[in-house]
Short mmCIF file of C-alpha atoms and ligand atoms in Angstrom, two decimals:
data_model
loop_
_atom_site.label_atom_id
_atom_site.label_comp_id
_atom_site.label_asym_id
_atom_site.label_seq_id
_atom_site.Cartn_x
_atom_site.Cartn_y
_atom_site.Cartn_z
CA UNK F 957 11.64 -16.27 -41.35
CA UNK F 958 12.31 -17.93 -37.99
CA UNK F 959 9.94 -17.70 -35.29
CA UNK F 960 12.35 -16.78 -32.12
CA UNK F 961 9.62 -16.16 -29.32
CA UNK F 962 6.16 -16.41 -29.17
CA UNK F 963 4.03 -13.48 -28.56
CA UNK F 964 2.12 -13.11 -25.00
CA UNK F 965 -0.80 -15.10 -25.00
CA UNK F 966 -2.72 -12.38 -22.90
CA UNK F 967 -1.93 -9.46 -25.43
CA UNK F 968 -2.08 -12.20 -28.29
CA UNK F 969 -5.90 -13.03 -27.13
CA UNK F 970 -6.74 -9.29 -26.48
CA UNK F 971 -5.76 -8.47 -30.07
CA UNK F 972 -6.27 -11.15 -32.25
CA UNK F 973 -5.22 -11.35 -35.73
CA UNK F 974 -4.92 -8.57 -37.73
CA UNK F 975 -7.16 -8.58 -40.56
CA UNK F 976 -4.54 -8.28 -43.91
CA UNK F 977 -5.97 -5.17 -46.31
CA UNK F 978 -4.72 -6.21 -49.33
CA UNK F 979 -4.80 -2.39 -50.69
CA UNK F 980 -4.63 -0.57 -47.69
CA UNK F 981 -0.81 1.74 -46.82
CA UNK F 982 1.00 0.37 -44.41
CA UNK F 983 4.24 1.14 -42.28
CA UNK F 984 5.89 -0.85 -39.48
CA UNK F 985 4.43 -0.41 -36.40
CA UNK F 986 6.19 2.37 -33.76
CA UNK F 987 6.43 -0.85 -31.32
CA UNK F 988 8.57 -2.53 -33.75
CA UNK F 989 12.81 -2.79 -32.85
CA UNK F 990 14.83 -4.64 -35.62
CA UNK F 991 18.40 -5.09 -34.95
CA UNK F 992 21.00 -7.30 -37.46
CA UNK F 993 21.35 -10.65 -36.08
CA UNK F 994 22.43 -14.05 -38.05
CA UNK F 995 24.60 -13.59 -41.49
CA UNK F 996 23.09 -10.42 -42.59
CA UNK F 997 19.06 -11.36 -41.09
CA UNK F 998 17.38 -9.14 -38.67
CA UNK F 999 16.16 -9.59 -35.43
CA UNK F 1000 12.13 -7.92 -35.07
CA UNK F 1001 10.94 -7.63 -32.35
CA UNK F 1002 7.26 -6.39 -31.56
CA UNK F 1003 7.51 -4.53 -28.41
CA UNK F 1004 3.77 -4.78 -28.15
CA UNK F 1005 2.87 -8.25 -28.49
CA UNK F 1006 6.32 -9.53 -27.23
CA UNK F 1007 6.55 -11.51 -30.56
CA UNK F 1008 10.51 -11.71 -31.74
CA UNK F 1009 11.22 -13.29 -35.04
CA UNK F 1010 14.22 -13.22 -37.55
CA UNK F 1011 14.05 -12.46 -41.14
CA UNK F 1012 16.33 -13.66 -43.22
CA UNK F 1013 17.07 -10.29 -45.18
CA UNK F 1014 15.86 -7.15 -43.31
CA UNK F 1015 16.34 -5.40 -46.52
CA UNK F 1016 12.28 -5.81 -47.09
CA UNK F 1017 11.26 -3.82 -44.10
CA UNK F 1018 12.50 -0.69 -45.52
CA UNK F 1019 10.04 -1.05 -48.82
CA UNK F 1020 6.79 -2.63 -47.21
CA UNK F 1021 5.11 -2.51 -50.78
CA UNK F 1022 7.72 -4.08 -52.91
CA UNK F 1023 7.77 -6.82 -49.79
CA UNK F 1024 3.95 -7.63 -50.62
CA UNK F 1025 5.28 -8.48 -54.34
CA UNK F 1026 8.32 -10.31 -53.60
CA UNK F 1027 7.38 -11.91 -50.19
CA UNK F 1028 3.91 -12.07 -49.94
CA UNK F 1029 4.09 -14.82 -47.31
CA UNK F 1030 5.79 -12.42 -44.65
CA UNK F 1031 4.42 -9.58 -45.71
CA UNK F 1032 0.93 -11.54 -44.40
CA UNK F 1033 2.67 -12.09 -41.34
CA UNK F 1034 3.91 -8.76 -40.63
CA UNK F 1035 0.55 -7.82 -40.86
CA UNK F 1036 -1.19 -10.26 -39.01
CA UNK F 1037 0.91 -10.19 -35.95
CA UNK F 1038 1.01 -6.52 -35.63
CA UNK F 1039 4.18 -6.26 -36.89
CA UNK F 1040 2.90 -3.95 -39.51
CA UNK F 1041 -0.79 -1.37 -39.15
CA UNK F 1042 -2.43 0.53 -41.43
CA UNK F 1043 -0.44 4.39 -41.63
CA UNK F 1044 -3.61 5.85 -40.06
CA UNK F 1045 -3.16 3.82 -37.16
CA UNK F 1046 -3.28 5.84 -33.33
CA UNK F 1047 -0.52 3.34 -31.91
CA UNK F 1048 -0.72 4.72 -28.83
CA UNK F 1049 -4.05 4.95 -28.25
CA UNK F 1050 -3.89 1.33 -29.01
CA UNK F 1051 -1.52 0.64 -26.59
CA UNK F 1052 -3.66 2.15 -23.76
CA UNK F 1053 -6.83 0.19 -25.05
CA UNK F 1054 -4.73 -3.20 -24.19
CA UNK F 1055 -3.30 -1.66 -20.91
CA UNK F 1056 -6.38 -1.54 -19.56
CA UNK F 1057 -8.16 -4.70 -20.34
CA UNK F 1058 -4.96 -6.61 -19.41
CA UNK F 1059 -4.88 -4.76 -16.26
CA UNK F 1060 -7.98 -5.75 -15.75
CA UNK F 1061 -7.34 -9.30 -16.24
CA UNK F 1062 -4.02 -9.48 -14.36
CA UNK F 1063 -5.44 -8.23 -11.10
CA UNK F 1064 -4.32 -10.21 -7.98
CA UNK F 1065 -6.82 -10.60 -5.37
CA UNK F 1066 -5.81 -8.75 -1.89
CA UNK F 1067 -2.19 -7.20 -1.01
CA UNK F 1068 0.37 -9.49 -2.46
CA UNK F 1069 3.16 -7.38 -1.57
CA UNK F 1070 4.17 -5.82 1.47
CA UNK F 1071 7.44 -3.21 2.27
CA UNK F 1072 8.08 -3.22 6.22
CA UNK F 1073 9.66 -0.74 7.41
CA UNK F 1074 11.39 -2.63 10.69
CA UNK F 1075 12.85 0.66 11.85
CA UNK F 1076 13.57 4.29 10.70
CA UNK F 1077 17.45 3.93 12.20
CA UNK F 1078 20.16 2.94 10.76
CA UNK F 1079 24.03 2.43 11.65
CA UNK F 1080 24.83 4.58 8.73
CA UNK F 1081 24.99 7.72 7.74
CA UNK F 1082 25.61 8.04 4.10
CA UNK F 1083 25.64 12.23 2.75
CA UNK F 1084 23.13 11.51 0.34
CA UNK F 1085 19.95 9.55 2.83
CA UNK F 1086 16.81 11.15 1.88
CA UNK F 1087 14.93 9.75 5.36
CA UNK F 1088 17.64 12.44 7.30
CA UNK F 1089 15.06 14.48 9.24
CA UNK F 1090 12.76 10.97 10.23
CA UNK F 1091 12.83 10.08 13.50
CA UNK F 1092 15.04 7.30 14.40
CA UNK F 1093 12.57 4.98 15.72
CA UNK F 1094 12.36 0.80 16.17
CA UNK F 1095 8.84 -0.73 15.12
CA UNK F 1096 7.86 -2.35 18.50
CA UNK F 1097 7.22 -5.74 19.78
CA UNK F 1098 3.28 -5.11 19.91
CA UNK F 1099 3.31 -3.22 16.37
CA UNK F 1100 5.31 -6.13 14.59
CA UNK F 1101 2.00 -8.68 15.89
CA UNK F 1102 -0.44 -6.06 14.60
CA UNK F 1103 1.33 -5.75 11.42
CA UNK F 1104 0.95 -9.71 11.10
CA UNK F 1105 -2.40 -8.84 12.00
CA UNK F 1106 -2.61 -6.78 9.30
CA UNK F 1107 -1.28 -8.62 7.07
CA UNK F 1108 -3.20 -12.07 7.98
CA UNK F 1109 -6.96 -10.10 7.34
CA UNK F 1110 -5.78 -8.30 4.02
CA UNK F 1111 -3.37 -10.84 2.30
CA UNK F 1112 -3.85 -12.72 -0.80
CA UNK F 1113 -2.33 -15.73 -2.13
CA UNK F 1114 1.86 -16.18 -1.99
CA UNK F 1115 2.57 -13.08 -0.59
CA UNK F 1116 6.16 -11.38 -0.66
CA UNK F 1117 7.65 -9.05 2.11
CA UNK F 1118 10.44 -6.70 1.53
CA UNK F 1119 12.57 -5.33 4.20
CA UNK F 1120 13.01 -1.85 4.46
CA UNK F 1121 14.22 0.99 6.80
CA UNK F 1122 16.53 2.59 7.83
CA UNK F 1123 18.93 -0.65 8.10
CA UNK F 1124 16.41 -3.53 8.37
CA UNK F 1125 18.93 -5.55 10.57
CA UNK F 1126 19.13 -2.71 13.33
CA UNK F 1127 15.81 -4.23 14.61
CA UNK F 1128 15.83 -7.96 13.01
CA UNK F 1129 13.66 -9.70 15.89
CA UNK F 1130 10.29 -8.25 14.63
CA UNK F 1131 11.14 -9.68 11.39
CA UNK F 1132 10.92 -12.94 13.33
CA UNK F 1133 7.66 -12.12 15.03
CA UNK F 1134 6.26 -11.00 11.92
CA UNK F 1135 7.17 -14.37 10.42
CA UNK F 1136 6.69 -16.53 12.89
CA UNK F 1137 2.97 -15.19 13.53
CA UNK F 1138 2.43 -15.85 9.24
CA UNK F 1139 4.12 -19.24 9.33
CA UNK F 1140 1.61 -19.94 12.59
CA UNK F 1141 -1.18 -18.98 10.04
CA UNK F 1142 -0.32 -20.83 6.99
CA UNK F 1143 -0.08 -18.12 5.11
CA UNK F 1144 2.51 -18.60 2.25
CA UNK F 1145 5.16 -15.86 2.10
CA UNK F 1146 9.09 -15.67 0.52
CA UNK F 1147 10.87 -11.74 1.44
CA UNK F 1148 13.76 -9.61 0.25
CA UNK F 1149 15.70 -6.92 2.10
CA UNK F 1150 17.51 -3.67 1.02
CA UNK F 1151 20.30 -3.73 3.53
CA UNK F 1152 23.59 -2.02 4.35
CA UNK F 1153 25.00 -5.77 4.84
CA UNK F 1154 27.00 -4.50 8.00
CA UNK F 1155 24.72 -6.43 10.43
CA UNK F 1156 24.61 -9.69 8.97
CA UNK F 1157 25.75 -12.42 11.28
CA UNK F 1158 25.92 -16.43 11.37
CA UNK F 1159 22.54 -15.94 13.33
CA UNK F 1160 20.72 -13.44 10.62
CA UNK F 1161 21.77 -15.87 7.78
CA UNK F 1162 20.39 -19.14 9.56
CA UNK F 1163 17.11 -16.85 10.88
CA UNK F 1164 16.91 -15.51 7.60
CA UNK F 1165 16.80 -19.29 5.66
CA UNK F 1166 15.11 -21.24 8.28
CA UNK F 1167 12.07 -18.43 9.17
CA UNK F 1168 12.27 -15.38 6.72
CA UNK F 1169 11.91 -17.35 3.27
CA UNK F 1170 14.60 -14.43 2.39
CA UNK F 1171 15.18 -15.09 -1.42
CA UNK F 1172 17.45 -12.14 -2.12
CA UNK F 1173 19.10 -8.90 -0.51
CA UNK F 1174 20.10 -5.59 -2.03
CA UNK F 1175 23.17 -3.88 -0.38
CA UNK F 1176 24.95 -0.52 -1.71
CA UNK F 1177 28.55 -0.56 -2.09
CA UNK F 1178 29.74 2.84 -2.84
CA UNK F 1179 33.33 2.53 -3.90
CA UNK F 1180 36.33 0.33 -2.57
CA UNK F 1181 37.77 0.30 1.12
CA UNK F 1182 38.72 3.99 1.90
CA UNK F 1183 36.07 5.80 -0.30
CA UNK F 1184 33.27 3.18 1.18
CA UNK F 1185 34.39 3.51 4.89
CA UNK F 1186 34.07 7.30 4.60
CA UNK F 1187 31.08 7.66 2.63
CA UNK F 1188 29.14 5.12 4.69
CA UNK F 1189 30.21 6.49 7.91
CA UNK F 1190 29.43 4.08 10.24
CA UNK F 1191 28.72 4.71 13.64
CA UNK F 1192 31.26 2.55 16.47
CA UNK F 1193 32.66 0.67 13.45
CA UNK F 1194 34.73 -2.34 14.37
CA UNK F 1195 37.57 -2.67 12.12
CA UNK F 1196 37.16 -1.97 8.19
CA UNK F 1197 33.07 -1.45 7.61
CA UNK F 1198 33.94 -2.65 4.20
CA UNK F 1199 35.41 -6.11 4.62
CA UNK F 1200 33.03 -6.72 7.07
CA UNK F 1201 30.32 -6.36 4.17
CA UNK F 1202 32.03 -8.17 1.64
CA UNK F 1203 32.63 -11.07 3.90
CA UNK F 1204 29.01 -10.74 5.04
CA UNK F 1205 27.87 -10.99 1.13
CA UNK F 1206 29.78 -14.51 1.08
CA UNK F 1207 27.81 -15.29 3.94
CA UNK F 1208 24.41 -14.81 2.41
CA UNK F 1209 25.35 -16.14 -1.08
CA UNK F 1210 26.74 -19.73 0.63
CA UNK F 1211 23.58 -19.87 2.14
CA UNK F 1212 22.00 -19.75 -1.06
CA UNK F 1213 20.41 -16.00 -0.78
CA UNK F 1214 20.98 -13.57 -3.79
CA UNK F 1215 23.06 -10.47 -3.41
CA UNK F 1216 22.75 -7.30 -5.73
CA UNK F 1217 24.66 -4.82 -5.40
CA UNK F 1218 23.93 -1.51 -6.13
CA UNK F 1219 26.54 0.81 -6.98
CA UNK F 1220 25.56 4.71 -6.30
CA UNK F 1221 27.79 6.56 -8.88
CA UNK F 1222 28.18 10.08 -8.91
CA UNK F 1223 31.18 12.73 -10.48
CA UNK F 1224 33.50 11.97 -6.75
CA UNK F 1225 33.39 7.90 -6.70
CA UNK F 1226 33.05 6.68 -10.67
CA UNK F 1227 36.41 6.22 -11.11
CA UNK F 1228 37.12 3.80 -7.70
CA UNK F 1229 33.59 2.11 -8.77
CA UNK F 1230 35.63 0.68 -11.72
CA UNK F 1231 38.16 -0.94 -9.19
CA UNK F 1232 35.09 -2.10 -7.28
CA UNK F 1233 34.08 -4.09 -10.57
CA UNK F 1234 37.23 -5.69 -10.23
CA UNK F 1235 37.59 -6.48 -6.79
CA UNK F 1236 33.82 -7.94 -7.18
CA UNK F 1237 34.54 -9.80 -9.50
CA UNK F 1238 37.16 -11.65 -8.49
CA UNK F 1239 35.43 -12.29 -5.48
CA UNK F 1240 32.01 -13.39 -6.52
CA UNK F 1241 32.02 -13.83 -10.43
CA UNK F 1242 31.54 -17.98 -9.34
CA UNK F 1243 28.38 -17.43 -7.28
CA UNK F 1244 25.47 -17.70 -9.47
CA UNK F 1245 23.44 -15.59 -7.39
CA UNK F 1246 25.72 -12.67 -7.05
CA UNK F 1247 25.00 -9.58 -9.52
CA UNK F 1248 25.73 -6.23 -9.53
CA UNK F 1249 23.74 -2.57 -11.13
CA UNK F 1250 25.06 1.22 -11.47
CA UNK F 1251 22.16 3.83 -10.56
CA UNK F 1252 23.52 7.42 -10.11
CA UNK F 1253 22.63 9.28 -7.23
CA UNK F 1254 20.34 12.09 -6.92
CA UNK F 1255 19.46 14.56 -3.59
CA UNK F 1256 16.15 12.80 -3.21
CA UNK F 1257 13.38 15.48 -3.78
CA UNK F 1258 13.12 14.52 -7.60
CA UNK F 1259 15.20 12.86 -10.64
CA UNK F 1260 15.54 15.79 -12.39
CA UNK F 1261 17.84 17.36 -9.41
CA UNK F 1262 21.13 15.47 -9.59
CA UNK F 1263 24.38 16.37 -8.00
CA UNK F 1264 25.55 16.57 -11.51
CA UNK F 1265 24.09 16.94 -15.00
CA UNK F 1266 22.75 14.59 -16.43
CA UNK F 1267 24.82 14.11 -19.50
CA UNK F 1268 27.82 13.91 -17.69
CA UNK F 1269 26.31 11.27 -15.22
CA UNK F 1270 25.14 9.73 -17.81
CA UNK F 1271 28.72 9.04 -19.98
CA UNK F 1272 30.20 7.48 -16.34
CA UNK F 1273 27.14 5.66 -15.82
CA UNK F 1274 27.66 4.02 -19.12
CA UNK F 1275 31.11 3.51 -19.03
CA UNK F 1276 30.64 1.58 -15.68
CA UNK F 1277 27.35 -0.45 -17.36
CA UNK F 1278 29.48 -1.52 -20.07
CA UNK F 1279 32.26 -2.38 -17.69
CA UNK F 1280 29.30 -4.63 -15.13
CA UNK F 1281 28.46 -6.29 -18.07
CA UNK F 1282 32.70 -7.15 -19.37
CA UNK F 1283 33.48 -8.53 -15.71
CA UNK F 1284 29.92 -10.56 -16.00
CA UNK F 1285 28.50 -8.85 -12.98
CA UNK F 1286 25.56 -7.26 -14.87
CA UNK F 1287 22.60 -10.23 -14.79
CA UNK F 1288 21.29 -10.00 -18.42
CA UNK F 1289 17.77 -8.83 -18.43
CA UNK F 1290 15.40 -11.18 -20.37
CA UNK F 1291 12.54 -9.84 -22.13
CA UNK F 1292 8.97 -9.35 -20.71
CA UNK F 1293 6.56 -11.77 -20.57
CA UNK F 1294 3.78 -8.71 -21.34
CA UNK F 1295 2.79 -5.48 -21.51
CA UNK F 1296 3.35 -3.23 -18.27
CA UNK F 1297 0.52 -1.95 -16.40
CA UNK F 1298 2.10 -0.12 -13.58
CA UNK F 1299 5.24 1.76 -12.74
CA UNK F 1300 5.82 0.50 -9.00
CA UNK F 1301 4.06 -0.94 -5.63
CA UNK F 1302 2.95 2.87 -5.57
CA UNK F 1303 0.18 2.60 -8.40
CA UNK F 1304 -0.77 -1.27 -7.31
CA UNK F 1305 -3.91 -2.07 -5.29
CA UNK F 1306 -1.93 -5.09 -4.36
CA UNK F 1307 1.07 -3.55 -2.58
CA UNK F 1308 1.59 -1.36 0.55
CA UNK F 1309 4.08 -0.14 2.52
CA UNK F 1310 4.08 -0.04 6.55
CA UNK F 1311 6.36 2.03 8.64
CA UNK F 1312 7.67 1.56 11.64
CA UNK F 1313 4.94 2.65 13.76
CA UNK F 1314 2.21 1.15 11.49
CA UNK F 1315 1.40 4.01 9.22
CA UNK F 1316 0.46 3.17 5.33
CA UNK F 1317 2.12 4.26 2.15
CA UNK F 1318 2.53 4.22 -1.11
CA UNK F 1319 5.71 4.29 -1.84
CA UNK F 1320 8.59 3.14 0.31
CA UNK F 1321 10.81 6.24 -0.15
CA UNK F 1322 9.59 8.12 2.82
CA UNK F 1323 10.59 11.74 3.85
CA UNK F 1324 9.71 13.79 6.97
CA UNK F 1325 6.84 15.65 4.65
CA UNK F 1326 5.65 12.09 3.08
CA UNK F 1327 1.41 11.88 4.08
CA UNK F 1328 0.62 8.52 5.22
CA UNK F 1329 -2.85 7.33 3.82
CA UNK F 1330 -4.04 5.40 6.82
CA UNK F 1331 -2.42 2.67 9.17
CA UNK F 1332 -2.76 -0.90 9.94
CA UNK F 1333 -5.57 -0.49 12.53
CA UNK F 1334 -7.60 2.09 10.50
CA UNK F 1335 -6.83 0.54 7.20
CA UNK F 1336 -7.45 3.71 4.58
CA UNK F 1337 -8.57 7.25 5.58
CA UNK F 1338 -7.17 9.14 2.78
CA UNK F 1339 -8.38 8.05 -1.00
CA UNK F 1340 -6.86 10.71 -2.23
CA UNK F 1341 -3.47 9.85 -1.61
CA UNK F 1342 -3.61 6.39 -2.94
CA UNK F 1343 -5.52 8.32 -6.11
CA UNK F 1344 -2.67 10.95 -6.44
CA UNK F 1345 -0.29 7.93 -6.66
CA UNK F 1346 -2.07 7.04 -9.98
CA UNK F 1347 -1.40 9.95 -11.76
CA UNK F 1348 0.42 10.24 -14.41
CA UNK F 1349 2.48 12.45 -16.16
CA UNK F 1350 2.14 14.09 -19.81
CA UNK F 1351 4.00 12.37 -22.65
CA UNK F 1352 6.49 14.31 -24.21
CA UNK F 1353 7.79 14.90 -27.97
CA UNK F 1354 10.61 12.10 -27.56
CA UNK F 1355 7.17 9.46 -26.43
CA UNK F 1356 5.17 9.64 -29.84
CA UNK F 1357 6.52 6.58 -31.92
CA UNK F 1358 8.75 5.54 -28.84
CA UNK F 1359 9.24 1.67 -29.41
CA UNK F 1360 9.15 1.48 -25.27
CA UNK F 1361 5.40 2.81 -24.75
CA UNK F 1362 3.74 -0.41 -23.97
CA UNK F 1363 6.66 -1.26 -20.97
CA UNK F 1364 6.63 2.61 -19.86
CA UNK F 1365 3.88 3.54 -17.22
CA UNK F 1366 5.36 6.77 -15.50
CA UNK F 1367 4.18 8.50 -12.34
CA UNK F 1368 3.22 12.60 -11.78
CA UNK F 1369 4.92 11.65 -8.28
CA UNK F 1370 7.48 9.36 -8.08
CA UNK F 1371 10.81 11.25 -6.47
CA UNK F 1372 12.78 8.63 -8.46
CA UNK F 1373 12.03 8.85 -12.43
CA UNK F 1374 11.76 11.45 -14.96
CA UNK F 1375 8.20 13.05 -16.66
CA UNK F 1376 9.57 11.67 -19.88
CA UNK F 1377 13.03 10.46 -20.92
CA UNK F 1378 15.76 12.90 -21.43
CA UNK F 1379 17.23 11.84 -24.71
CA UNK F 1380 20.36 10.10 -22.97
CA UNK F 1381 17.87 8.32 -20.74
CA UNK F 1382 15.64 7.11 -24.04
CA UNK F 1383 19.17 5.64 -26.04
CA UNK F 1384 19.93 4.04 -23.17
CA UNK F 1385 16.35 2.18 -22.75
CA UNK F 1386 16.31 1.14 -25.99
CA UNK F 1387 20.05 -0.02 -26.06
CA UNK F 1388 19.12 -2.33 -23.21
CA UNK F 1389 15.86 -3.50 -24.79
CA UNK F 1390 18.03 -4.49 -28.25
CA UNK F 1391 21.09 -6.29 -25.89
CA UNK F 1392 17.62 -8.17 -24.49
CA UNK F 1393 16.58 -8.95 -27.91
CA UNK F 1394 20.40 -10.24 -28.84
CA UNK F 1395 20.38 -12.39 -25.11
CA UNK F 1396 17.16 -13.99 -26.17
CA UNK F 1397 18.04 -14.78 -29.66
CA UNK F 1398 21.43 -16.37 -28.40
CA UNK F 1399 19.41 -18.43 -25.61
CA UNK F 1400 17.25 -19.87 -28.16
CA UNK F 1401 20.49 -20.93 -30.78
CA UNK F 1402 21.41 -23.02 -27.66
CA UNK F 1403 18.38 -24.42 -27.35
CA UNK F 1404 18.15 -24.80 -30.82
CA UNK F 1405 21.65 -26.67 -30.87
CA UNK F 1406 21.37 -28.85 -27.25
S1 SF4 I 2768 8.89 8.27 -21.26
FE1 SF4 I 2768 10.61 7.41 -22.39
S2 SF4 I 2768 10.20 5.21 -22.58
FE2 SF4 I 2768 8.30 6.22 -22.01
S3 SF4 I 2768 7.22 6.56 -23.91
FE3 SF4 I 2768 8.35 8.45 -23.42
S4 SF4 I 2768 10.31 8.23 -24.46
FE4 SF4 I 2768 9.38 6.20 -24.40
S1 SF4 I 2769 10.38 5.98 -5.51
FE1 SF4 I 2769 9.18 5.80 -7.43
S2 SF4 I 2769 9.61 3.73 -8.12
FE2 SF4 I 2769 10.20 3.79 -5.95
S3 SF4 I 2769 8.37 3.10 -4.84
FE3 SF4 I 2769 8.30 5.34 -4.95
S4 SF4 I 2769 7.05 5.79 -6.75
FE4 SF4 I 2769 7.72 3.67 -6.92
#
């Protein structure tokens, strides 16, 4: 047995070792994901504990009891690195027992991350924008200083700022007086952006390096030249919208900023988003920083109403995964450092989101119904908000003995997830945890060989 990754010291500490019964039953753990690795080995991973080791012959897993006689050695292991539990064991429960003391432990002192919302407008008008019925409006001069305000009395250590609209760009100076009033303060910051892309110029990049610490920026391409140009819609567009972009995403990656792009696929564009791949790819496969994702699109009110089922989302989503990752525009995902204690900034103390006229929220994806819970001069009037962000929803069938449980925290309200995993959603998770398992085991042969 090979030891391929060390377990998380916080969950290691919070568990300890596993006491061995020498005649108590015992199964493999519902946290456990073995996949063949190595000339005919296995690759176990304990999804718990973030242990990953490889045994030489997996046959042994599937007879725990004759593995105590002929490999008592790793059958001691298994055991005490929670590999393997007693059959009575409530893994679950478990699970949640850890969740909460490492929550506990993990929690930052004051707001660490804050979503601005620079302006509800945008240059835009893409069919499927679930902010149509906002008001268009720009944050102010005098709101961007009392969001720095804000942000100065209620900010802990490192903070990070993310960009947000509407098109973030369509009212760029109070990103510099929000900025320049932190930098004036000390106060350590870095920021991202979800952007169109449209409005970056020579003068954005060199504001965005020299003042705005921005580190990376999302922008949505939708499909090559003709389908992006009409599903974007700009208004007053000079020229082709979508050159503009892709020369603007050079821009930002020579300056040393990340790009991701974020493909919206539904049943109309999946097709052209394969030519996209291409064109991408030949592009920007030699920047480092460039990477690309496929998310399907849905009307906004809630996951489970798509423009198109599901399942047959789901085959053209895959298809164009598998194609990200061919072209080597999909960043490999590594595996997590620990267990996950919440879904999104909406269930963190440490994160809130300001809009454009200094209202708080939750979550960034804002609608005309969406109840602020107070605002930056007020600070919180409604708990119960922030508590109904918390929520979560029942497990279903497909979650007892799910592998994923200690990385899924799900929310009763988030417009963008499921209650549980539809089955195509679940193979899909645990396909990408295993090609994370496979990535991590091929990092460490390098290692292991340099
Ligand atoms: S929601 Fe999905 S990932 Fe989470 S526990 Fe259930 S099946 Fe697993
Ligand atoms: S849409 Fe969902 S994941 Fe995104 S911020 Fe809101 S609650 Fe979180």
């Amino acid at each position: 047995m090979k030891l391929i990754r060390d377990a998380s010291e916080i969950i290691a500490k919070t568990l300890g070792e596993q006491a061995v019964g020498q005649d108590e039953a015992v199964r493999l753990a519902s946290w456990c994901v073995a996949v063949p690795a190595g000339d005919g080995g296995v690759l176990l991973l304990n999804n718990f504990t973030k242990e990953l080791i490889l045994i030489d012959d997996g046959d042994g897993l599937s007879g725990l009891h004759d593995l105590k006689e002929t490999d008592s050695e790793l059958f001691c292991y298994l055991s005490r690195h929670w590999f393997t539990v007693p059959v009575a064991l409530d893994d679950k429960n478990l699970v949640d027992e850890v969740r909460s003391v490492v929550s506990c432990m993990n929690k930052p002192e004051g707001i660490v991350g804050y979503t601005i919302l620079t302006t509800t407008d945008c240059n835009a008008r893409c069919f499927y924008c679930y902010e149509q019925g906002l008001e268009r409006v720009n944050m102010s001069r005098q709101t961007a200083l009392d969001t720095a305000e804000f942000i100065k009395k209620t900010a802990g250590k490192k903070i990070k700022l993310h960009w947000f609209g509407g098109e973030p760009l369509f009212n760029s100076s109070v990103i510099d007086i929000i900025t320049d009033e932190l930098k004036k303060s000390g106060i350590e910051y870095h920021s991202t952006m979800t952007s169109n892309g449209y409005l970056v110029t020579d003068s954005v990049v060199k504001r965005a390096v020299e003042s705005w610490n921005l580190k990376g920026v999302q922008i949505t391409l939708d499909g090559t030249e003709e389908i992006y140009n009409r599903r974007k819609a700009y208004i007053n567009p000079k020229g082709s919208a979508f050159q503009r972009v892709l020369d603007n995403i050079e821009k930002l990656l020579q300056a040393g900023i990340s790009v991701s792009v974020r493909m919206n696929l539904d049943m109309d564009n999946a097709d052209d988003l394969h030519k996209l791949c291409d064109l991408l790819a030949d592009r920007f496969s030699s920047y480092e920083k460039f990477g690309a994702y496929a998310h399907y699109i849905f009307d906004g009110k809630t996951a489970d109403s798509l423009y198109y089922t599901l399942d047959e989302t789901y085959i053209e989503l895959e298809k164009l995964r598998s194609y990200l990752r061919e072209k080597g525009l999909a960043r490999r995902g590594k595996l997590g450092n620990t267990i996950k204690t919440s879904h999104c900034m909406a269930d963190k103390d440490s994160s809130v989101v300001i809009s454009e006229t200094g209202k708080l929220y939750k979550c960034q994806h804002i609608t005309p119904t969406t109840e602020s819970f107070g605002t930056i001069y007020t600070g919180v009037e409604n708990p119960d908000i922030i508590e109904n962000w918390r929520k979560r929803p029942e497990d279903g069938e497909i979650c007892e003995n799910c592998p994923l449980y200690a990385d899924c925290v799900r929310l009763s309200s988030c417009p963008d997830d499921f209650a549980f995993c539809p089955q195509v959603i679940y193979d899909e998770k645990l396909e990408k945890l295993k090609s994370t398992m496979l990535y991590t085991y091929e990092e460490y042969l390098k290692t292991e060989h340099s």
